PDB file of C-alpha atoms and ligand atoms in Angstrom:
ATOM      1  CA  MET A   1     -79.599 -95.313  91.759  1.00 56.00           C
ATOM      2  CA  VAL A   2     -78.488 -92.521  89.498  1.00 59.00           C
ATOM      3  CA  ASP A   3     -81.033 -91.331  87.010  1.00 58.00           C
ATOM      4  CA  LYS A   4     -78.653 -90.113  84.320  1.00 54.00           C
ATOM      5  CA  LYS A   5     -81.465 -88.225  82.555  1.00 53.00           C
ATOM      6  CA  LYS A   6     -81.991 -86.168  85.688  1.00 59.00           C
ATOM      7  CA  ILE A   7     -78.366 -85.238  86.380  1.00 67.00           C
ATOM      8  CA  LYS A   8     -77.785 -83.484  83.109  1.00 63.00           C
ATOM      9  CA  THR A   9     -74.744 -81.703  81.943  1.00 59.00           C
ATOM     10  CA  GLU A  10     -75.782 -78.055  82.024  1.00 58.00           C
ATOM     11  CA  LYS A  11     -74.949 -75.177  79.705  1.00 58.00           C
ATOM     12  CA  GLY A  12     -71.449 -73.876  80.205  1.00 53.00           C
ATOM     13  CA  ASP A  13     -70.280 -77.232  81.467  1.00 60.00           C
ATOM     14  CA  SER A  14     -67.192 -77.083  79.355  1.00 63.00           C
ATOM     15  CA  LYS A  15     -66.089 -75.727  82.730  1.00 81.00           C
ATOM     16  CA  ARG A  16     -66.467 -79.206  84.211  1.00 95.00           C
ATOM     17  CA  VAL A  17     -63.342 -80.974  85.327  1.00 98.00           C
ATOM     18  CA  PRO A  18     -63.741 -84.735  84.912  1.00 98.00           C
ATOM     19  CA  THR A  19     -62.030 -86.828  87.539  1.00 98.00           C
ATOM     20  CA  GLY A  20     -61.761 -89.602  84.964  1.00 98.00           C
ATOM     21  CA  ILE A  21     -62.509 -92.061  87.761  1.00 98.00           C
ATOM     22  CA  GLU A  22     -64.757 -94.641  86.169  1.00 98.00           C
ATOM     23  CA  GLY A  23     -68.366 -94.159  87.248  1.00 98.00           C
ATOM     24  CA  PHE A  24     -67.764 -91.117  89.435  1.00 98.00           C
ATOM     25  CA  ASP A  25     -68.283 -88.202  87.056  1.00 98.00           C
ATOM     26  CA  GLU A  26     -71.799 -89.245  86.185  1.00 96.00           C
ATOM     27  CA  LEU A  27     -72.749 -88.782  89.840  1.00 97.00           C
ATOM     28  CA  CYS A  28     -72.131 -85.056  89.445  1.00 97.00           C
ATOM     29  CA  GLY A  29     -73.067 -83.936  85.943  1.00 96.00           C
ATOM     30  CA  GLY A  30     -69.746 -84.752  84.298  1.00 97.00           C
ATOM     31  CA  GLY A  31     -67.263 -83.724  86.964  1.00 98.00           C
ATOM     32  CA  LEU A  32     -66.200 -80.979  89.335  1.00 98.00           C
ATOM     33  CA  LEU A  33     -66.736 -77.282  88.741  1.00 98.00           C
ATOM     34  CA  ARG A  34     -63.504 -75.670  87.598  1.00 97.00           C
ATOM     35  CA  ASN A  35     -61.383 -73.633  90.015  1.00 97.00           C
ATOM     36  CA  ARG A  36     -63.153 -74.893  93.090  1.00 97.00           C
ATOM     37  CA  SER A  37     -61.975 -76.853  96.127  1.00 97.00           C
ATOM     38  CA  TYR A  38     -63.610 -80.041  97.336  1.00 98.00           C
ATOM     39  CA  LEU A  39     -63.358 -81.938 100.582  1.00 97.00           C
ATOM     40  CA  LEU A  40     -62.714 -85.669 100.305  1.00 98.00           C
ATOM     41  CA  SER A  41     -63.743 -87.177 103.637  1.00 97.00           C
ATOM     42  CA  GLY A  42     -63.571 -90.692 104.941  1.00 97.00           C
ATOM     43  CA  ALA A  43     -62.360 -93.036 107.631  1.00 95.00           C
ATOM     44  CA  ALA A  44     -58.854 -94.509 107.705  1.00 95.00           C
ATOM     45  CA  GLY A  45     -58.105 -96.753 104.763  1.00 96.00           C
ATOM     46  CA  CYS A  46     -61.265 -95.973 102.835  1.00 96.00           C
ATOM     47  CA  GLY A  47     -59.325 -94.836  99.745  1.00 98.00           C
ATOM     48  CA  LYS A  48     -59.067 -91.024  99.995  1.00 98.00           C
ATOM     49  CA  THR A  49     -55.430 -90.896  98.949  1.00 98.00           C
ATOM     50  CA  ILE A  50     -55.927 -93.308  96.057  1.00 98.00           C
ATOM     51  CA  PHE A  51     -58.974 -91.343  94.848  1.00 98.00           C
ATOM     52  CA  GLY A  52     -57.097 -88.052  95.016  1.00 98.00           C
ATOM     53  CA  LEU A  53     -53.993 -89.406  93.304  1.00 98.00           C
ATOM     54  CA  GLN A  54     -56.083 -91.044  90.573  1.00 98.00           C
ATOM     55  CA  TYR A  55     -57.683 -87.641  89.978  1.00 98.00           C
ATOM     56  CA  LEU A  56     -54.220 -86.094  89.529  1.00 98.00           C
ATOM     57  CA  TYR A  57     -52.928 -88.973  87.403  1.00 98.00           C
ATOM     58  CA  ASN A  58     -55.972 -88.896  85.107  1.00 98.00           C
ATOM     59  CA  GLY A  59     -55.684 -85.121  84.860  1.00 98.00           C
ATOM     60  CA  ILE A  60     -52.179 -85.406  83.446  1.00 98.00           C
ATOM     61  CA  THR A  61     -52.540 -88.524  81.329  1.00 98.00           C
ATOM     62  CA  LYS A  62     -56.107 -88.139  80.012  1.00 98.00           C
ATOM     63  CA  TYR A  63     -56.796 -84.393  80.033  1.00 98.00           C
ATOM     64  CA  GLY A  64     -53.410 -82.693  79.747  1.00 98.00           C
ATOM     65  CA  GLU A  65     -53.826 -80.935  83.120  1.00 98.00           C
ATOM     66  CA  ASN A  66     -50.764 -80.814  85.353  1.00 98.00           C
ATOM     67  CA  GLY A  67     -51.040 -81.513  89.066  1.00 98.00           C
ATOM     68  CA  ILE A  68     -49.625 -80.623  92.481  1.00 98.00           C
ATOM     69  CA  TYR A  69     -49.711 -83.119  95.333  1.00 98.00           C
ATOM     70  CA  ILE A  70     -49.138 -81.894  98.879  1.00 97.00           C
ATOM     71  CA  ALA A  71     -48.299 -84.920 101.021  1.00 96.00           C
ATOM     72  CA  THR A  72     -48.694 -84.127 104.708  1.00 94.00           C
ATOM     73  CA  GLU A  73     -49.105 -87.636 106.098  1.00 92.00           C
ATOM     74  CA  GLU A  74     -47.138 -89.938 103.804  1.00 95.00           C
ATOM     75  CA  ARG A  75     -43.590 -89.784 102.500  1.00 96.00           C
ATOM     76  CA  PRO A  76     -43.533 -89.229  98.734  1.00 98.00           C
ATOM     77  CA  ASP A  77     -41.256 -92.239  98.168  1.00 97.00           C
ATOM     78  CA  GLN A  78     -43.817 -94.561  99.670  1.00 97.00           C
ATOM     79  CA  VAL A  79     -46.593 -92.978  97.651  1.00 98.00           C
ATOM     80  CA  ARG A  80     -44.648 -93.399  94.388  1.00 98.00           C
ATOM     81  CA  GLU A  81     -44.135 -97.049  95.240  1.00 98.00           C
ATOM     82  CA  ASN A  82     -47.795 -97.590  96.194  1.00 98.00           C
ATOM     83  CA  VAL A  83     -49.233 -96.070  93.028  1.00 98.00           C
ATOM     84  CA  LEU A  84     -46.926 -98.100  90.775  1.00 98.00           C
ATOM     85  CA  LYS A  85     -49.160-101.060  91.716  1.00 98.00           C
ATOM     86  CA  PHE A  86     -51.935 -99.331  89.764  1.00 98.00           C
ATOM     87  CA  GLY A  87     -49.563 -98.732  86.851  1.00 98.00           C
ATOM     88  CA  TRP A  88     -49.158 -95.021  87.629  1.00 98.00           C
ATOM     89  CA  ASP A  89     -45.557 -93.935  87.144  1.00 98.00           C
ATOM     90  CA  PHE A  90     -45.416 -90.709  89.134  1.00 98.00           C
ATOM     91  CA  GLU A  91     -41.653 -90.371  88.842  1.00 98.00           C
ATOM     92  CA  ALA A  92     -41.899 -90.196  85.055  1.00 98.00           C
ATOM     93  CA  LEU A  93     -44.589 -87.492  85.311  1.00 98.00           C
ATOM     94  CA  GLU A  94     -42.396 -85.522  87.724  1.00 98.00           C
ATOM     95  CA  ASP A  95     -39.431 -85.817  85.351  1.00 98.00           C
ATOM     96  CA  GLU A  96     -41.620 -84.453  82.552  1.00 98.00           C
ATOM     97  CA  GLY A  97     -42.552 -81.454  84.736  1.00 98.00           C
ATOM     98  CA  LYS A  98     -46.242 -82.417  84.815  1.00 98.00           C
ATOM     99  CA  LEU A  99     -46.488 -83.377  88.470  1.00 98.00           C
ATOM    100  CA  ALA A 100     -44.992 -81.694  91.535  1.00 98.00           C
ATOM    101  CA  ILE A 101     -44.969 -83.406  94.909  1.00 98.00           C
ATOM    102  CA  ILE A 102     -44.455 -81.319  98.036  1.00 97.00           C
ATOM    103  CA  ASP A 103     -43.055 -83.302 100.960  1.00 96.00           C
ATOM    104  CA  ALA A 104     -44.920 -81.768 103.902  1.00 94.00           C
ATOM    105  CA  CYS A 105     -44.419 -84.898 105.980  1.00 94.00           C
ATOM    106  CA  SER A 106     -40.689 -85.400 106.639  1.00 94.00           C
ATOM    107  CA  THR A 107     -39.998 -82.114 108.438  1.00 91.00           C
ATOM    108  CA  LYS A 108     -43.061 -82.611 110.579  1.00 89.00           C
ATOM    109  CA  ILE A 109     -41.729 -85.889 111.917  1.00 90.00           C
ATOM    110  CA  GLY A 110     -38.126 -84.632 112.056  1.00 93.00           C
ATOM    111  CA  ILE A 111     -36.448 -86.654 109.325  1.00 95.00           C
ATOM    112  CA  PRO A 112     -34.410 -85.348 106.391  1.00 95.00           C
ATOM    113  CA  SER A 113     -35.914 -85.211 102.916  1.00 96.00           C
ATOM    114  CA  HIS A 114     -34.236 -85.519  99.533  1.00 97.00           C
ATOM    115  CA  GLU A 115     -37.338 -84.269  97.720  1.00 97.00           C
ATOM    116  CA  LYS A 116     -37.208 -81.396  95.250  1.00 97.00           C
ATOM    117  CA  TYR A 117     -40.045 -79.608  97.062  1.00 96.00           C
ATOM    118  CA  VAL A 118     -40.058 -79.723 100.856  1.00 95.00           C
ATOM    119  CA  ASP A 119     -42.405 -77.828 103.117  1.00 93.00           C
ATOM    120  CA  VAL A 120     -40.017 -76.878 105.909  1.00 89.00           C
ATOM    121  CA  ARG A 121     -42.729 -75.288 108.036  1.00 88.00           C
ATOM    122  CA  PRO A 122     -45.418 -77.938 107.708  1.00 76.00           C
ATOM    123  CA  PHE A 123     -47.945 -76.425 110.118  1.00 80.00           C
ATOM    124  CA  ASP A 124     -47.631 -72.966 108.625  1.00 86.00           C
ATOM    125  CA  LEU A 125     -50.244 -72.760 105.896  1.00 89.00           C
ATOM    126  CA  ARG A 126     -48.776 -69.479 104.643  1.00 91.00           C
ATOM    127  CA  SER A 127     -45.506 -71.233 103.838  1.00 91.00           C
ATOM    128  CA  MET A 128     -47.387 -74.070 102.124  1.00 92.00           C
ATOM    129  CA  MET A 129     -49.352 -71.585 100.032  1.00 94.00           C
ATOM    130  CA  ASP A 130     -46.169 -69.692  99.080  1.00 94.00           C
ATOM    131  CA  GLN A 131     -44.634 -72.922  97.865  1.00 94.00           C
ATOM    132  CA  ILE A 132     -47.741 -73.819  95.854  1.00 96.00           C
ATOM    133  CA  ILE A 133     -47.662 -70.344  94.273  1.00 96.00           C
ATOM    134  CA  ALA A 134     -43.992 -70.807  93.304  1.00 96.00           C
ATOM    135  CA  ILE A 135     -44.617 -74.259  91.821  1.00 97.00           C
ATOM    136  CA  GLN A 136     -47.636 -72.970  89.959  1.00 96.00           C
ATOM    137  CA  ASP A 137     -45.383 -70.457  88.208  1.00 93.00           C
ATOM    138  CA  THR A 138     -43.264 -73.333  86.953  1.00 96.00           C
ATOM    139  CA  ILE A 139     -45.698 -76.083  85.991  1.00 97.00           C
ATOM    140  CA  ASP A 140     -48.987 -74.231  85.419  1.00 97.00           C
ATOM    141  CA  ALA A 141     -51.014 -76.919  87.161  1.00 98.00           C
ATOM    142  CA  LYS A 142     -54.779 -77.183  86.918  1.00 98.00           C
ATOM    143  CA  ARG A 143     -55.340 -79.748  89.670  1.00 98.00           C
ATOM    144  CA  ALA A 144     -54.154 -80.150  93.251  1.00 98.00           C
ATOM    145  CA  LEU A 145     -54.496 -82.599  96.108  1.00 98.00           C
ATOM    146  CA  VAL A 146     -53.913 -81.537  99.711  1.00 97.00           C
ATOM    147  CA  ASP A 147     -53.599 -84.828 101.577  1.00 96.00           C
ATOM    148  CA  GLY A 148     -54.657 -83.966 104.191  1.00 89.00           C
ATOM    149  CA  THR A 149     -56.121 -81.304 106.407  1.00 93.00           C
ATOM    150  CA  THR A 150     -56.589 -83.155 109.671  1.00 91.00           C
ATOM    151  CA  SER A 151     -53.106 -82.739 111.148  1.00 86.00           C
ATOM    152  CA  ILE A 152     -53.369 -78.999 110.473  1.00 87.00           C
ATOM    153  CA  GLY A 153     -56.624 -79.038 112.405  1.00 89.00           C
ATOM    154  CA  PHE A 154     -55.027 -80.793 115.377  1.00 90.00           C
ATOM    155  CA  TYR A 155     -52.230 -78.251 115.355  1.00 87.00           C
ATOM    156  CA  LEU A 156     -54.579 -75.250 115.294  1.00 89.00           C
ATOM    157  CA  GLN A 157     -57.108 -76.897 117.652  1.00 91.00           C
ATOM    158  CA  ASP A 158     -59.562 -74.009 117.726  1.00 94.00           C
ATOM    159  CA  PRO A 159     -62.368 -74.704 115.184  1.00 93.00           C
ATOM    160  CA  SER A 160     -62.700 -71.011 114.329  1.00 95.00           C
ATOM    161  CA  LYS A 161     -58.976 -70.848 113.457  1.00 94.00           C
ATOM    162  CA  ILE A 162     -59.186 -74.106 111.492  1.00 94.00           C
ATOM    163  CA  ARG A 163     -62.104 -72.687 109.550  1.00 95.00           C
ATOM    164  CA  VAL A 164     -60.329 -69.447 108.659  1.00 95.00           C
ATOM    165  CA  GLU A 165     -57.043 -71.123 107.717  1.00 94.00           C
ATOM    166  CA  LEU A 166     -58.695 -73.776 105.553  1.00 95.00           C
ATOM    167  CA  LEU A 167     -60.808 -71.100 103.880  1.00 95.00           C
ATOM    168  CA  LYS A 168     -57.606 -69.219 103.046  1.00 95.00           C
ATOM    169  CA  LEU A 169     -56.059 -72.389 101.651  1.00 95.00           C
ATOM    170  CA  SER A 170     -59.079 -73.432  99.571  1.00 96.00           C
ATOM    171  CA  THR A 171     -59.549 -69.906  98.236  1.00 96.00           C
ATOM    172  CA  THR A 172     -55.864 -69.548  97.367  1.00 96.00           C
ATOM    173  CA  LEU A 173     -56.018 -72.779  95.380  1.00 97.00           C
ATOM    174  CA  GLU A 174     -59.090 -71.513  93.530  1.00 97.00           C
ATOM    175  CA  VAL A 175     -57.534 -68.146  92.749  1.00 97.00           C
ATOM    176  CA  LEU A 176     -54.446 -69.926  91.401  1.00 97.00           C
ATOM    177  CA  GLY A 177     -56.683 -71.705  88.880  1.00 97.00           C
ATOM    178  CA  LEU A 178     -56.561 -75.054  90.630  1.00 98.00           C
ATOM    179  CA  THR A 179     -59.448 -77.470  90.984  1.00 98.00           C
ATOM    180  CA  SER A 180     -58.588 -79.335  94.141  1.00 98.00           C
ATOM    181  CA  PHE A 181     -59.353 -82.032  96.617  1.00 98.00           C
ATOM    182  CA  MET A 182     -58.447 -81.643 100.278  1.00 97.00           C
ATOM    183  CA  THR A 183     -58.705 -84.872 102.254  1.00 97.00           C
ATOM    184  CA  CYS A 184     -60.231 -85.062 105.710  1.00 97.00           C
ATOM    185  CA  GLU A 185     -60.233 -87.947 108.169  1.00 95.00           C
ATOM    186  CA  ILE A 186     -63.476 -88.841 109.883  1.00 96.00           C
ATOM    187  CA  ILE A 187     -63.936 -91.110 112.872  1.00 93.00           C
ATOM    188  CA  ASP A 188     -67.673 -90.747 113.385  1.00 89.00           C
ATOM    189  CA  GLU A 189     -69.552 -92.299 110.481  1.00 84.00           C
ATOM    190  CA  ASN A 190     -72.393 -89.829 110.924  1.00 88.00           C
ATOM    191  CA  SER A 191     -70.198 -86.787 110.357  1.00 92.00           C
ATOM    192  CA  THR A 192     -68.650 -85.480 107.155  1.00 94.00           C
ATOM    193  CA  SER A 193     -65.526 -83.887 108.651  1.00 93.00           C
ATOM    194  CA  ARG A 194     -63.245 -84.168 111.674  1.00 93.00           C
ATOM    195  CA  PHE A 195     -63.665 -80.740 113.243  1.00 93.00           C
ATOM    196  CA  GLY A 196     -67.145 -79.934 111.972  1.00 91.00           C
ATOM    197  CA  VAL A 197     -66.003 -76.885 109.988  1.00 92.00           C
ATOM    198  CA  GLU A 198     -64.061 -78.234 106.991  1.00 92.00           C
ATOM    199  CA  THR A 199     -67.086 -78.904 104.840  1.00 93.00           C
ATOM    200  CA  PHE A 200     -68.244 -75.274 105.117  1.00 93.00           C
ATOM    201  CA  VAL A 201     -65.086 -73.845 103.567  1.00 93.00           C
ATOM    202  CA  THR A 202     -65.102 -76.051 100.479  1.00 95.00           C
ATOM    203  CA  GLU A 203     -67.394 -75.927  97.470  1.00 96.00           C
ATOM    204  CA  GLY A 204     -68.303 -79.572  97.732  1.00 97.00           C
ATOM    205  CA  THR A 205     -67.878 -82.644  99.887  1.00 97.00           C
ATOM    206  CA  ILE A 206     -67.360 -86.214  98.751  1.00 98.00           C
ATOM    207  CA  VAL A 207     -67.650 -88.827 101.476  1.00 98.00           C
ATOM    208  CA  MET A 208     -66.106 -92.286 101.168  1.00 98.00           C
ATOM    209  CA  TYR A 209     -67.246 -95.148 103.393  1.00 96.00           C
ATOM    210  CA  ASN A 210     -65.849 -98.554 104.237  1.00 95.00           C
ATOM    211  CA  LYS A 211     -68.656 -99.897 106.336  1.00 93.00           C
ATOM    212  CA  ARG A 212     -68.785-103.255 108.015  1.00 91.00           C
ATOM    213  CA  VAL A 213     -71.833-105.324 107.028  1.00 91.00           C
ATOM    214  CA  ASN A 214     -71.825-108.714 108.786  1.00 93.00           C
ATOM    215  CA  ASP A 215     -68.424-110.265 108.045  1.00 95.00           C
ATOM    216  CA  VAL A 216     -67.298-107.981 105.211  1.00 94.00           C
ATOM    217  CA  ARG A 217     -66.669-104.302 104.613  1.00 95.00           C
ATOM    218  CA  ILE A 218     -68.411-102.575 101.746  1.00 95.00           C
ATOM    219  CA  ARG A 219     -66.833 -99.543 100.104  1.00 97.00           C
ATOM    220  CA  SER A 220     -69.164 -96.775  98.974  1.00 97.00           C
ATOM    221  CA  VAL A 221     -69.062 -93.122  97.981  1.00 97.00           C
ATOM    222  CA  GLU A 222     -71.493 -90.226  98.229  1.00 97.00           C
ATOM    223  CA  VAL A 223     -71.549 -86.744  96.733  1.00 98.00           C
ATOM    224  CA  PHE A 224     -72.691 -85.106  99.959  1.00 97.00           C
ATOM    225  CA  LYS A 225     -72.605 -81.518  98.756  1.00 97.00           C
ATOM    226  CA  MET A 226     -71.753 -79.735  95.524  1.00 97.00           C
ATOM    227  CA  ARG A 227     -72.440 -76.010  95.378  1.00 97.00           C
ATOM    228  CA  GLY A 228     -73.702 -74.879  91.986  1.00 96.00           C
ATOM    229  CA  SER A 229     -74.468 -78.345  90.670  1.00 96.00           C
ATOM    230  CA  ASP A 230     -77.014 -81.090  90.757  1.00 96.00           C
ATOM    231  CA  HIS A 231     -75.650 -84.446  91.858  1.00 97.00           C
ATOM    232  CA  SER A 232     -76.669 -87.930  92.854  1.00 97.00           C
ATOM    233  CA  LYS A 233     -78.231 -88.123  96.297  1.00 95.00           C
ATOM    234  CA  GLY A 234     -77.401 -91.813  96.555  1.00 95.00           C
ATOM    235  CA  ILE A 235     -74.593 -93.807  98.130  1.00 96.00           C
ATOM    236  CA  HIS A 236     -72.830 -95.873  95.488  1.00 97.00           C
ATOM    237  CA  PRO A 237     -70.493 -98.827  95.809  1.00 97.00           C
ATOM    238  CA  TYR A 238     -66.931 -98.649  94.562  1.00 98.00           C
ATOM    239  CA  GLU A 239     -64.020-101.041  94.312  1.00 97.00           C
ATOM    240  CA  ILE A 240     -60.276-100.578  94.399  1.00 98.00           C
ATOM    241  CA  THR A 241     -59.212-102.596  91.359  1.00 98.00           C
ATOM    242  CA  PRO A 242     -55.704-103.273  89.976  1.00 98.00           C
ATOM    243  CA  THR A 243     -56.107-100.104  87.872  1.00 98.00           C
ATOM    244  CA  GLY A 244     -57.568 -97.909  90.611  1.00 98.00           C
ATOM    245  CA  ILE A 245     -60.985 -96.921  91.892  1.00 98.00           C
ATOM    246  CA  VAL A 246     -64.105 -97.904  89.955  1.00 98.00           C
ATOM    247  CA  VAL A 247     -67.486 -96.528  91.096  1.00 98.00           C
ATOM    248  CA  HIS A 248     -70.742 -98.289  90.240  1.00 97.00           C
ATOM    249  CA  PRO A 249     -73.182 -95.420  89.712  1.00 95.00           C
ATOM    250  CA  GLY A 250     -76.083 -97.618  88.645  1.00 89.00           C
ATOM    251  CA  GLU A 251     -76.084 -99.466  91.944  1.00 79.00           C
ATOM    252  CA  GLY A 252     -77.056 -98.433  95.434  1.00 78.00           C
ATOM    253  CA  VAL A 253     -75.446 -99.982  98.475  1.00 82.00           C
ATOM    254  CA  TYR A 254     -78.527-100.407 100.596  1.00 71.00           C
ATOM    255  CA  THR A 255     -81.020-100.825  97.741  1.00 63.00           C
ATOM    256  CA  SER A 256     -81.199-103.789  95.395  1.00 51.00           C
TER     257      SER A 256
HETATM  258  N1  LIG B   1     -53.058-102.123  94.997  1.00 95.94           N
HETATM  259  C1  LIG B   1     -54.197-102.186  95.687  1.00 95.94           C
HETATM  260  N2  LIG B   1     -55.227-102.960  95.276  1.00 95.94           N
HETATM  261  C2  LIG B   1     -56.374-103.021  95.973  1.00 95.94           C
HETATM  262  N3  LIG B   1     -56.621-102.345  97.113  1.00 95.94           N
HETATM  263  C3  LIG B   1     -55.636-101.552  97.562  1.00 95.94           C
HETATM  264  C4  LIG B   1     -54.380-101.412  96.883  1.00 95.94           C
HETATM  265  N4  LIG B   1     -53.610-100.559  97.566  1.00 95.94           N
HETATM  266  C5  LIG B   1     -54.337-100.167  98.617  1.00 95.94           C
HETATM  267  N5  LIG B   1     -55.551-100.754  98.628  1.00 95.94           N
HETATM  268  C6  LIG B   1     -56.631-100.546  99.626  1.00 95.94           C
HETATM  269  O1  LIG B   1     -56.708 -99.155  99.859  1.00 95.94           O
HETATM  270  C7  LIG B   1     -56.547 -98.868 101.256  1.00 95.94           C
HETATM  271  C8  LIG B   1     -55.720 -97.615 101.425  1.00 95.94           C
HETATM  272  O2  LIG B   1     -56.248 -96.572 100.635  1.00 95.94           O
HETATM  273  P1  LIG B   1     -55.845 -95.083 100.939  1.00 95.94           P
HETATM  274  O3  LIG B   1     -54.440 -95.003 101.370  1.00 95.94           O
HETATM  275  O4  LIG B   1     -56.245 -94.301  99.755  1.00 95.94           O
HETATM  276  O5  LIG B   1     -56.792 -94.785 102.166  1.00 95.94           O
HETATM  277  P2  LIG B   1     -56.966 -93.415 102.945  1.00 95.94           P
HETATM  278  O6  LIG B   1     -58.425 -93.176 103.055  1.00 95.94           O
HETATM  279  O7  LIG B   1     -56.132 -92.374 102.335  1.00 95.94           O
HETATM  280  O8  LIG B   1     -56.408 -93.814 104.380  1.00 95.94           O
HETATM  281  P3  LIG B   1     -55.700 -92.901 105.516  1.00 95.94           P
HETATM  282  O9  LIG B   1     -56.800 -92.127 106.188  1.00 95.94           O
HETATM  283  O10 LIG B   1     -55.088 -93.897 106.435  1.00 95.94           O
HETATM  284  O11 LIG B   1     -54.704 -92.022 104.826  1.00 95.94           O
HETATM  285  C9  LIG B   1     -55.828-100.053 101.834  1.00 95.94           C
HETATM  286  O12 LIG B   1     -56.164-100.223 103.215  1.00 95.94           O
HETATM  287  C10 LIG B   1     -56.317-101.207 100.966  1.00 95.94           C
HETATM  288  O13 LIG B   1     -57.548-101.708 101.485  1.00 95.94           O
HETATM  289 MG1  LIG B   2     -54.536 -91.241 102.987  1.00 95.94          MG
END
């Protein structure tokens, strides 16, 4: 259970960046800390991409903050089609210059891309960062989503290299004035990242679960770590509704 009186909004929290995801911001004192990078971890299909895209969509439509989406695992066309089901018209936001999508997927799998922004060296984080810097000059974004980090980790293999490269990426995003999520796949439900290092190079870690209980799966979310902020220590249920993710902060998953 979240005791809202305990997780207060502190002085100077005009710096908070609300995700606008119903029920989530009250788990962490009103939102994320500005200009910081957060890891969004979870097993396959738990809702990382939807959460991250909802954060970008809300940023543009509710808070006037432009966004950059780096798609490393899904083709942008499919993503645009998927999010339309939630009523989010990404194409319109791109046309208005409020959202930039970098296709970091097509080149990796060897197919052509008709996207405006294509990462032609998808495993080279320097090239990705250069492209983000160039886009930032054009759209002055405040939010970013790197979806995801795991394929980069497999490419680099060595945990010490993964750690350094992801630190460079998260710090570059912060220096550019971006408050970001970087997604991370997990396969072991007791861990919070794939390679054991990702959570150390980000300012906070949000973990999403889709755990089997008897004959159903229950979705839940936890603020595992948030440097510089108090936050809920509970695990809270969430749903994927026709308008996106809704978190239930007043409920625990394993408590009545
Ligand atoms: N329109 C929708 N309404 C309700 N639930 C949906 C809808 N679209 C997708 N989902 C649910 O969300 C899941 C996919 O969410 P998402 O793509 O965000 O997961 P993910 O954690 O990013 O997965 P991966 O690790 O495979 O990238 C689907 O498996 C489905 O259960
Ligand atoms: Mg995903």
